[in-house]
mmCIF file of C-alpha atoms and ligand atoms in Angstrom:
data_model
loop_
_atom_site.group_PDB
_atom_site.id
_atom_site.type_symbol
_atom_site.label_atom_id
_atom_site.label_comp_id
_atom_site.label_asym_id
_atom_site.label_seq_id
_atom_site.Cartn_x
_atom_site.Cartn_y
_atom_site.Cartn_z
ATOM 1 C CA UNK F 1 -7.568 -7.639 -19.763
ATOM 2 C CA UNK F 2 -3.948 -9.358 -19.471
ATOM 3 C CA UNK F 3 -1.172 -8.426 -17.305
ATOM 4 C CA UNK F 4 2.652 -9.018 -19.120
ATOM 5 C CA UNK F 5 4.949 -8.871 -17.572
ATOM 6 C CA UNK F 6 7.947 -10.208 -19.949
ATOM 7 C CA UNK F 7 9.536 -7.972 -23.042
ATOM 8 C CA UNK F 8 9.488 -10.562 -25.418
ATOM 9 C CA UNK F 9 5.413 -11.617 -24.862
ATOM 10 C CA UNK F 10 4.764 -7.922 -24.940
ATOM 11 C CA UNK F 11 6.818 -7.294 -28.478
ATOM 12 C CA UNK F 12 4.457 -10.483 -29.427
ATOM 13 C CA UNK F 13 1.327 -9.451 -28.357
ATOM 14 C CA UNK F 14 1.922 -6.060 -29.673
ATOM 15 C CA UNK F 15 2.891 -7.268 -33.305
ATOM 16 C CA UNK F 16 0.260 -9.771 -33.583
ATOM 17 C CA UNK F 17 -1.775 -6.405 -32.746
ATOM 18 C CA UNK F 18 -0.620 -4.344 -35.437
ATOM 19 C CA UNK F 19 -0.582 -7.202 -38.405
ATOM 20 C CA UNK F 20 -4.175 -7.262 -37.844
ATOM 21 C CA UNK F 21 -4.550 -3.451 -38.455
ATOM 22 C CA UNK F 22 -5.332 -2.131 -34.523
ATOM 23 C CA UNK F 23 -4.226 1.327 -33.852
ATOM 24 C CA UNK F 24 -2.662 0.640 -30.138
ATOM 25 C CA UNK F 25 -2.537 3.308 -27.656
ATOM 26 C CA UNK F 26 0.127 3.621 -24.375
ATOM 27 C CA UNK F 27 -0.510 5.312 -21.384
ATOM 28 C CA UNK F 28 2.838 5.136 -19.794
ATOM 29 C CA UNK F 29 2.134 5.045 -15.684
ATOM 30 C CA UNK F 30 3.886 4.296 -12.755
ATOM 31 C CA UNK F 31 1.009 3.317 -10.832
ATOM 32 C CA UNK F 32 -1.165 4.095 -7.869
ATOM 33 C CA UNK F 33 -3.690 5.085 -10.544
ATOM 34 C CA UNK F 34 -6.131 8.344 -10.331
ATOM 35 C CA UNK F 35 -8.303 9.921 -12.140
ATOM 36 C CA UNK F 36 -5.294 12.222 -13.814
ATOM 37 C CA UNK F 37 -4.187 8.541 -15.081
ATOM 38 C CA UNK F 38 -7.596 7.345 -16.179
ATOM 39 C CA UNK F 39 -8.676 10.280 -17.807
ATOM 40 C CA UNK F 40 -5.333 9.407 -20.527
ATOM 41 C CA UNK F 41 -6.906 6.095 -20.221
ATOM 42 C CA UNK F 42 -10.074 7.832 -21.643
ATOM 43 C CA UNK F 43 -8.381 9.312 -24.453
ATOM 44 C CA UNK F 44 -7.084 6.289 -25.330
ATOM 45 C CA UNK F 45 -9.977 4.471 -25.506
ATOM 46 C CA UNK F 46 -11.570 6.992 -27.486
ATOM 47 C CA UNK F 47 -8.577 7.483 -30.626
ATOM 48 C CA UNK F 48 -7.256 3.640 -30.087
ATOM 49 C CA UNK F 49 -7.997 0.082 -30.986
ATOM 50 C CA UNK F 50 -6.192 -1.229 -28.612
ATOM 51 C CA UNK F 51 -5.222 -0.036 -24.797
ATOM 52 C CA UNK F 52 -1.713 -0.484 -23.074
ATOM 53 C CA UNK F 53 -0.919 1.061 -19.632
ATOM 54 C CA UNK F 54 2.417 0.603 -18.158
ATOM 55 C CA UNK F 55 2.897 0.289 -14.724
ATOM 56 C CA UNK F 56 6.642 0.874 -13.767
ATOM 57 C CA UNK F 57 8.060 2.465 -11.137
ATOM 58 C CA UNK F 58 11.140 3.183 -12.981
ATOM 59 C CA UNK F 59 14.605 3.767 -10.489
ATOM 60 C CA UNK F 60 16.283 5.297 -13.246
ATOM 61 C CA UNK F 61 14.437 8.643 -12.564
ATOM 62 C CA UNK F 62 14.725 8.767 -8.675
ATOM 63 C CA UNK F 63 17.614 10.524 -7.451
ATOM 64 C CA UNK F 64 19.518 8.717 -4.772
ATOM 65 C CA UNK F 65 17.742 10.787 -1.387
ATOM 66 C CA UNK F 66 14.466 10.181 -3.470
ATOM 67 C CA UNK F 67 11.216 8.509 -2.861
ATOM 68 C CA UNK F 68 11.897 5.292 -4.896
ATOM 69 C CA UNK F 69 11.166 3.206 -2.278
ATOM 70 C CA UNK F 70 8.437 4.707 -0.671
ATOM 71 C CA UNK F 71 6.555 5.131 -4.010
ATOM 72 C CA UNK F 72 3.198 4.401 -3.786
ATOM 73 C CA UNK F 73 2.553 1.120 -4.990
ATOM 74 C CA UNK F 74 -1.225 -1.089 -5.433
ATOM 75 C CA UNK F 75 -0.852 -3.548 -8.613
ATOM 76 C CA UNK F 76 -4.304 -5.093 -7.181
ATOM 77 C CA UNK F 77 -6.098 -1.745 -7.243
ATOM 78 C CA UNK F 78 -4.757 -0.411 -10.444
ATOM 79 C CA UNK F 79 -5.534 -4.155 -12.217
ATOM 80 C CA UNK F 80 -9.412 -3.237 -10.990
ATOM 81 C CA UNK F 81 -9.506 -0.299 -12.212
ATOM 82 C CA UNK F 82 -7.840 -0.605 -15.697
ATOM 83 C CA UNK F 83 -10.313 -2.954 -16.226
ATOM 84 C CA UNK F 84 -12.981 -1.619 -15.260
ATOM 85 C CA UNK F 85 -11.773 1.738 -17.603
ATOM 86 C CA UNK F 86 -11.507 -1.297 -20.432
ATOM 87 C CA UNK F 87 -8.013 -0.992 -20.221
ATOM 88 C CA UNK F 88 -6.787 -4.551 -22.842
ATOM 89 C CA UNK F 89 -3.289 -4.977 -21.695
ATOM 90 C CA UNK F 90 -1.068 -4.128 -18.433
ATOM 91 C CA UNK F 91 3.099 -4.100 -19.061
ATOM 92 C CA UNK F 92 4.103 -4.744 -15.416
ATOM 93 C CA UNK F 93 8.074 -5.022 -15.616
ATOM 94 C CA UNK F 94 10.268 -6.032 -12.994
ATOM 95 C CA UNK F 95 13.901 -3.755 -12.837
ATOM 96 C CA UNK F 96 15.558 -6.711 -13.634
ATOM 97 C CA UNK F 97 12.966 -7.364 -16.742
ATOM 98 C CA UNK F 98 13.508 -3.832 -17.957
ATOM 99 C CA UNK F 99 16.983 -3.177 -16.965
ATOM 100 C CA UNK F 100 18.711 -6.843 -16.438
ATOM 101 C CA UNK F 101 21.731 -6.066 -14.597
ATOM 102 C CA UNK F 102 24.229 -4.617 -17.406
ATOM 103 C CA UNK F 103 22.325 -1.785 -18.879
ATOM 104 C CA UNK F 104 24.415 1.283 -19.708
ATOM 105 C CA UNK F 105 22.418 3.332 -22.535
ATOM 106 C CA UNK F 106 20.864 6.958 -21.282
ATOM 107 C CA UNK F 107 18.753 8.609 -23.870
ATOM 108 C CA UNK F 108 19.037 12.270 -22.781
ATOM 109 C CA UNK F 109 17.225 15.580 -23.749
ATOM 110 C CA UNK F 110 19.683 18.438 -23.448
ATOM 111 C CA UNK F 111 19.278 21.785 -21.956
ATOM 112 C CA UNK F 112 15.602 21.307 -21.387
ATOM 113 C CA UNK F 113 16.126 18.876 -19.110
ATOM 114 C CA UNK F 114 18.122 20.423 -17.037
ATOM 115 C CA UNK F 115 15.999 23.139 -16.451
ATOM 116 C CA UNK F 116 12.837 23.409 -13.960
ATOM 117 C CA UNK F 117 12.700 20.624 -12.061
ATOM 118 C CA UNK F 118 15.781 19.258 -13.431
ATOM 119 C CA UNK F 119 17.973 21.934 -11.873
ATOM 120 C CA UNK F 120 17.029 19.983 -8.628
ATOM 121 C CA UNK F 121 16.609 16.431 -10.183
ATOM 122 C CA UNK F 122 19.485 16.336 -12.110
ATOM 123 C CA UNK F 123 19.392 12.691 -13.330
ATOM 124 C CA UNK F 124 15.227 12.715 -13.434
ATOM 125 C CA UNK F 125 14.816 13.525 -17.087
ATOM 126 C CA UNK F 126 17.444 11.168 -18.545
ATOM 127 C CA UNK F 127 15.913 8.370 -16.483
ATOM 128 C CA UNK F 128 12.436 9.748 -17.682
ATOM 129 C CA UNK F 129 13.382 10.005 -21.270
ATOM 130 C CA UNK F 130 15.727 6.695 -20.992
ATOM 131 C CA UNK F 131 12.463 4.786 -19.994
ATOM 132 C CA UNK F 132 9.836 5.983 -21.853
ATOM 133 C CA UNK F 133 12.040 5.514 -24.966
ATOM 134 C CA UNK F 134 12.288 1.520 -23.753
ATOM 135 C CA UNK F 135 8.488 1.334 -23.381
ATOM 136 C CA UNK F 136 7.808 3.022 -27.009
ATOM 137 C CA UNK F 137 9.779 0.182 -27.982
ATOM 138 C CA UNK F 138 8.278 -2.239 -26.132
ATOM 139 C CA UNK F 139 4.956 -1.045 -26.768
ATOM 140 C CA UNK F 140 5.298 -0.110 -30.442
ATOM 141 C CA UNK F 141 1.999 1.718 -30.418
ATOM 142 C CA UNK F 142 1.215 4.437 -32.821
ATOM 143 C CA UNK F 143 -0.043 6.750 -29.595
ATOM 144 C CA UNK F 144 1.386 7.835 -26.388
ATOM 145 C CA UNK F 145 -0.647 10.015 -23.925
ATOM 146 C CA UNK F 146 0.939 11.938 -21.204
ATOM 147 C CA UNK F 147 -0.333 14.506 -18.603
ATOM 148 C CA UNK F 148 -0.025 18.226 -18.601
ATOM 149 C CA UNK F 149 0.574 18.035 -14.733
ATOM 150 C CA UNK F 150 4.160 17.087 -15.722
ATOM 151 C CA UNK F 151 4.561 19.814 -18.634
ATOM 152 C CA UNK F 152 8.175 19.622 -18.716
ATOM 153 C CA UNK F 153 7.979 16.371 -18.745
ATOM 154 C CA UNK F 154 5.762 16.094 -21.678
ATOM 155 C CA UNK F 155 7.384 18.988 -23.799
ATOM 156 C CA UNK F 156 11.074 16.735 -23.407
ATOM 157 C CA UNK F 157 9.219 13.630 -24.655
ATOM 158 C CA UNK F 158 7.499 15.664 -27.265
ATOM 159 C CA UNK F 159 11.329 16.844 -28.416
ATOM 160 C CA UNK F 160 12.745 13.240 -28.259
ATOM 161 C CA UNK F 161 10.011 11.817 -29.999
ATOM 162 C CA UNK F 162 10.774 14.771 -32.779
ATOM 163 C CA UNK F 163 14.233 14.852 -32.623
ATOM 164 C CA UNK F 164 14.613 10.805 -32.945
ATOM 165 C CA UNK F 165 12.325 10.858 -35.898
ATOM 166 C CA UNK F 166 9.707 8.644 -34.090
ATOM 167 C CA UNK F 167 6.905 7.272 -35.768
ATOM 168 C CA UNK F 168 4.668 7.911 -32.345
ATOM 169 C CA UNK F 169 1.986 10.709 -31.602
ATOM 170 C CA UNK F 170 2.611 12.266 -28.470
ATOM 171 C CA UNK F 171 -1.068 13.067 -26.557
ATOM 172 C CA UNK F 172 -1.231 15.409 -24.309
ATOM 173 C CA UNK F 173 -4.390 15.472 -21.716
ATOM 174 C CA UNK F 174 -5.601 17.738 -19.328
ATOM 175 C CA UNK F 175 -4.415 18.432 -15.206
ATOM 176 C CA UNK F 176 -6.987 16.567 -13.157
ATOM 177 C CA UNK F 177 -7.556 18.346 -9.812
ATOM 178 C CA UNK F 178 -9.472 18.099 -6.761
ATOM 179 C CA UNK F 179 -12.510 19.820 -6.530
ATOM 180 C CA UNK F 180 -10.259 21.934 -3.807
ATOM 181 C CA UNK F 181 -7.532 22.577 -7.028
ATOM 182 C CA UNK F 182 -5.365 20.355 -5.755
ATOM 183 C CA UNK F 183 -3.481 18.366 -8.661
ATOM 184 C CA UNK F 184 -3.589 15.093 -8.915
ATOM 185 C CA UNK F 185 -1.128 13.005 -7.662
ATOM 186 C CA UNK F 186 -0.182 9.870 -6.259
ATOM 187 C CA UNK F 187 2.691 11.502 -4.055
ATOM 188 C CA UNK F 188 -0.522 13.534 -2.663
ATOM 189 C CA UNK F 189 -0.425 10.496 -0.140
ATOM 190 C CA UNK F 190 2.315 11.291 1.453
ATOM 191 C CA UNK F 191 0.560 14.570 2.899
ATOM 192 C CA UNK F 192 -1.085 14.463 5.919
ATOM 193 C CA UNK F 193 -4.840 15.734 6.424
ATOM 194 C CA UNK F 194 -3.918 19.168 7.298
ATOM 195 C CA UNK F 195 -0.817 19.136 4.949
ATOM 196 C CA UNK F 196 -3.348 18.047 2.104
ATOM 197 C CA UNK F 197 -5.365 20.887 2.866
ATOM 198 C CA UNK F 198 -3.268 23.592 2.886
ATOM 199 C CA UNK F 199 -0.914 22.301 -0.470
ATOM 200 C CA UNK F 200 -3.781 23.991 -2.123
ATOM 201 C CA UNK F 201 -1.657 27.280 -1.777
ATOM 202 C CA UNK F 202 0.509 26.051 -4.823
ATOM 203 C CA UNK F 203 -2.745 26.997 -7.445
ATOM 204 C CA UNK F 204 -3.959 29.201 -5.431
ATOM 205 C CA UNK F 205 -0.335 30.982 -6.570
ATOM 206 C CA UNK F 206 -0.730 29.894 -9.849
ATOM 207 C CA UNK F 207 -4.024 32.013 -10.373
ATOM 208 C CA UNK F 208 -2.943 34.813 -8.266
ATOM 209 C CA UNK F 209 -0.252 35.376 -10.795
ATOM 210 C CA UNK F 210 -2.979 34.341 -13.815
ATOM 211 C CA UNK F 211 -5.514 37.458 -12.472
ATOM 212 C CA UNK F 212 -2.226 39.298 -12.044
ATOM 213 C CA UNK F 213 -1.555 39.221 -15.529
ATOM 214 C CA UNK F 214 -5.510 38.909 -17.042
ATOM 215 C CA UNK F 215 -5.155 42.107 -15.027
ATOM 216 C CA UNK F 216 -2.901 44.038 -16.926
ATOM 217 C CA UNK F 217 0.581 43.057 -15.415
ATOM 218 C CA UNK F 218 3.613 42.566 -17.729
ATOM 219 C CA UNK F 219 6.534 42.651 -15.610
ATOM 220 C CA UNK F 220 6.812 38.949 -14.663
ATOM 221 C CA UNK F 221 9.579 39.938 -12.171
ATOM 222 C CA UNK F 222 7.760 41.443 -10.184
ATOM 223 C CA UNK F 223 4.580 38.600 -10.556
ATOM 224 C CA UNK F 224 6.708 36.124 -9.290
ATOM 225 C CA UNK F 225 8.071 38.266 -6.399
ATOM 226 C CA UNK F 226 4.618 38.505 -5.002
ATOM 227 C CA UNK F 227 4.031 34.941 -5.598
ATOM 228 C CA UNK F 228 7.125 33.796 -4.206
ATOM 229 C CA UNK F 229 6.529 36.148 -0.992
ATOM 230 C CA UNK F 230 2.625 34.392 -0.909
ATOM 231 C CA UNK F 231 4.398 31.013 -1.015
ATOM 232 C CA UNK F 232 7.086 31.714 1.815
ATOM 233 C CA UNK F 233 4.540 33.299 4.127
ATOM 234 C CA UNK F 234 2.917 30.229 4.342
ATOM 235 C CA UNK F 235 3.475 27.541 7.030
ATOM 236 C CA UNK F 236 3.075 24.605 5.124
ATOM 237 C CA UNK F 237 5.589 25.671 2.379
ATOM 238 C CA UNK F 238 8.579 24.244 3.868
ATOM 239 C CA UNK F 239 10.802 25.749 0.376
ATOM 240 C CA UNK F 240 10.233 26.620 -2.960
ATOM 241 C CA UNK F 241 12.116 24.931 -5.948
ATOM 242 C CA UNK F 242 11.239 27.225 -8.671
ATOM 243 C CA UNK F 243 8.392 29.379 -9.628
ATOM 244 C CA UNK F 244 8.916 30.903 -13.107
ATOM 245 C CA UNK F 245 7.137 31.943 -16.569
ATOM 246 C CA UNK F 246 8.138 29.540 -19.803
ATOM 247 C CA UNK F 247 7.615 30.076 -23.304
ATOM 248 C CA UNK F 248 4.665 27.102 -23.653
ATOM 249 C CA UNK F 249 7.311 25.306 -26.520
ATOM 250 C CA UNK F 250 9.954 25.673 -26.198
ATOM 251 C CA UNK F 251 10.044 26.172 -22.092
ATOM 252 C CA UNK F 252 12.572 29.189 -22.628
ATOM 253 C CA UNK F 253 12.415 31.444 -19.300
ATOM 254 C CA UNK F 254 10.121 34.599 -19.981
ATOM 255 C CA UNK F 255 10.630 37.771 -17.662
ATOM 256 C CA UNK F 256 7.941 40.168 -19.534
ATOM 257 C CA UNK F 257 4.755 39.791 -21.382
ATOM 258 C CA UNK F 258 4.947 41.443 -24.821
ATOM 259 C CA UNK F 259 3.282 40.819 -28.279
ATOM 260 C CA UNK F 260 5.220 37.782 -28.967
ATOM 261 C CA UNK F 261 3.408 35.618 -26.618
ATOM 262 C CA UNK F 262 -0.169 34.141 -26.889
ATOM 263 C CA UNK F 263 -0.044 31.885 -23.619
ATOM 264 C CA UNK F 264 2.671 31.457 -20.907
ATOM 265 C CA UNK F 265 3.140 28.739 -18.794
ATOM 266 C CA UNK F 266 3.587 29.323 -15.202
ATOM 267 C CA UNK F 267 5.317 26.279 -12.675
ATOM 268 C CA UNK F 268 6.610 25.834 -9.546
ATOM 269 C CA UNK F 269 7.425 23.108 -7.721
ATOM 270 C CA UNK F 270 7.153 23.780 -3.584
ATOM 271 C CA UNK F 271 7.985 20.956 -0.684
ATOM 272 C CA UNK F 272 4.971 20.369 1.449
ATOM 273 C CA UNK F 273 6.267 19.339 4.626
ATOM 274 C CA UNK F 274 8.654 16.485 3.161
ATOM 275 C CA UNK F 275 6.547 16.265 0.041
ATOM 276 C CA UNK F 276 7.286 17.478 -3.145
ATOM 277 C CA UNK F 277 4.917 18.925 -5.003
ATOM 278 C CA UNK F 278 4.496 20.309 -8.834
ATOM 279 C CA UNK F 279 1.783 22.401 -10.918
ATOM 280 C CA UNK F 280 0.727 24.421 -13.529
ATOM 281 C CA UNK F 281 -1.224 26.549 -15.550
ATOM 282 C CA UNK F 282 -0.837 27.827 -18.653
ATOM 283 C CA UNK F 283 -2.038 31.651 -19.017
ATOM 284 C CA UNK F 284 -3.587 32.602 -21.905
ATOM 285 C CA UNK F 285 -2.543 36.467 -22.523
ATOM 286 C CA UNK F 286 -4.604 38.641 -24.220
ATOM 287 C CA UNK F 287 -4.358 41.162 -27.292
ATOM 288 C CA UNK F 288 -1.870 43.906 -26.717
HETATM 289 P P1 AMP B 1 2.725 8.748 -12.969
HETATM 290 O O1 AMP B 1 2.219 7.987 -13.003
HETATM 291 O O2 AMP B 1 2.739 10.476 -12.091
HETATM 292 O O3 AMP B 1 4.237 8.873 -13.805
HETATM 293 O O4 AMP B 1 1.909 9.886 -14.471
HETATM 294 C C1 AMP B 1 1.320 9.103 -15.789
HETATM 295 C C2 AMP B 1 1.108 10.072 -16.580
HETATM 296 O O5 AMP B 1 0.148 10.400 -15.730
HETATM 297 C C3 AMP B 1 2.140 11.108 -16.973
HETATM 298 O O6 AMP B 1 1.878 11.428 -18.239
HETATM 299 C C4 AMP B 1 1.408 12.626 -15.957
HETATM 300 O O7 AMP B 1 1.514 13.609 -16.335
HETATM 301 C C5 AMP B 1 0.051 12.114 -15.778
HETATM 302 N N1 AMP B 1 -0.401 12.308 -14.876
HETATM 303 C C6 AMP B 1 -0.173 12.453 -13.648
HETATM 304 N N2 AMP B 1 -0.874 13.471 -12.407
HETATM 305 C C7 AMP B 1 -1.935 13.818 -13.693
HETATM 306 C C8 AMP B 1 -2.904 15.011 -13.175
HETATM 307 N N3 AMP B 1 -3.553 15.245 -12.266
HETATM 308 N N4 AMP B 1 -3.432 15.433 -14.023
HETATM 309 C C9 AMP B 1 -3.700 14.648 -15.501
HETATM 310 N N5 AMP B 1 -2.369 13.988 -15.748
HETATM 311 C C10 AMP B 1 -1.541 13.439 -14.682
#
């Protein structure tokens, strides 16, 4: 496995691999790897001849009061994990290498980037799409892998790739969880032992919504009220940014279950103490 820090070197290597006819897979990450990332790497290994991961904590997707500086980093551990999984290359640039001192361009998927998490993190998705497009231009892969844990991000990236006629297939992988249901996230490191145990409230509430819907409840405003009540009653939940039902493809808000929907996304962002956690599930709707 090779760690590449320079954009030009990375492009050269990718060109050589593509000339040889290799199929290249890219797994973009911010590092501090866990089973969610590893599962995407394994998917890429199954589909592709050469697997790149990128490790880059992207300042452009953090707001001024967010955790860019404190975001957990451990390149040594990450390299060891990646090597064990058979990753061929880690693209590991510095912020200076990626943005220089005169970076002016922003790529933005309108509307989709302003709802849900975008309402609370106004520059976040523009930062994500900008860096992901840069990564796609640097690692000219045929396939790129994203987790459903960040469902809105995955939809936005698919939309960018489609709108900009990009020659890359966006593949999504399932959300990986701890045995108690808590979705794996590098940010779980911020949680105290007690907070970590109680952070399962998020997944429990998503499942509460699922069960209500499976039991025939059609009024999603009512489901939302009950779930929000449960979240707000929990003393570990400092605040709730949102809990919403959305179309799994367009992310349009859904207020009522009707025959148009085969599946519905339930998604939430909550603060457990000083840590913002997001999670979602897809609820399959029975035939009406
Ligand atoms: P991050 O390093 O958090 O930016 O995540 C890099 C990629 O891993 C993104 O595509 C995420 O959606 C994905 N990912 C993060 N956590 C999980 C998880 N628990 N399960 C599946 N994929 C995940």
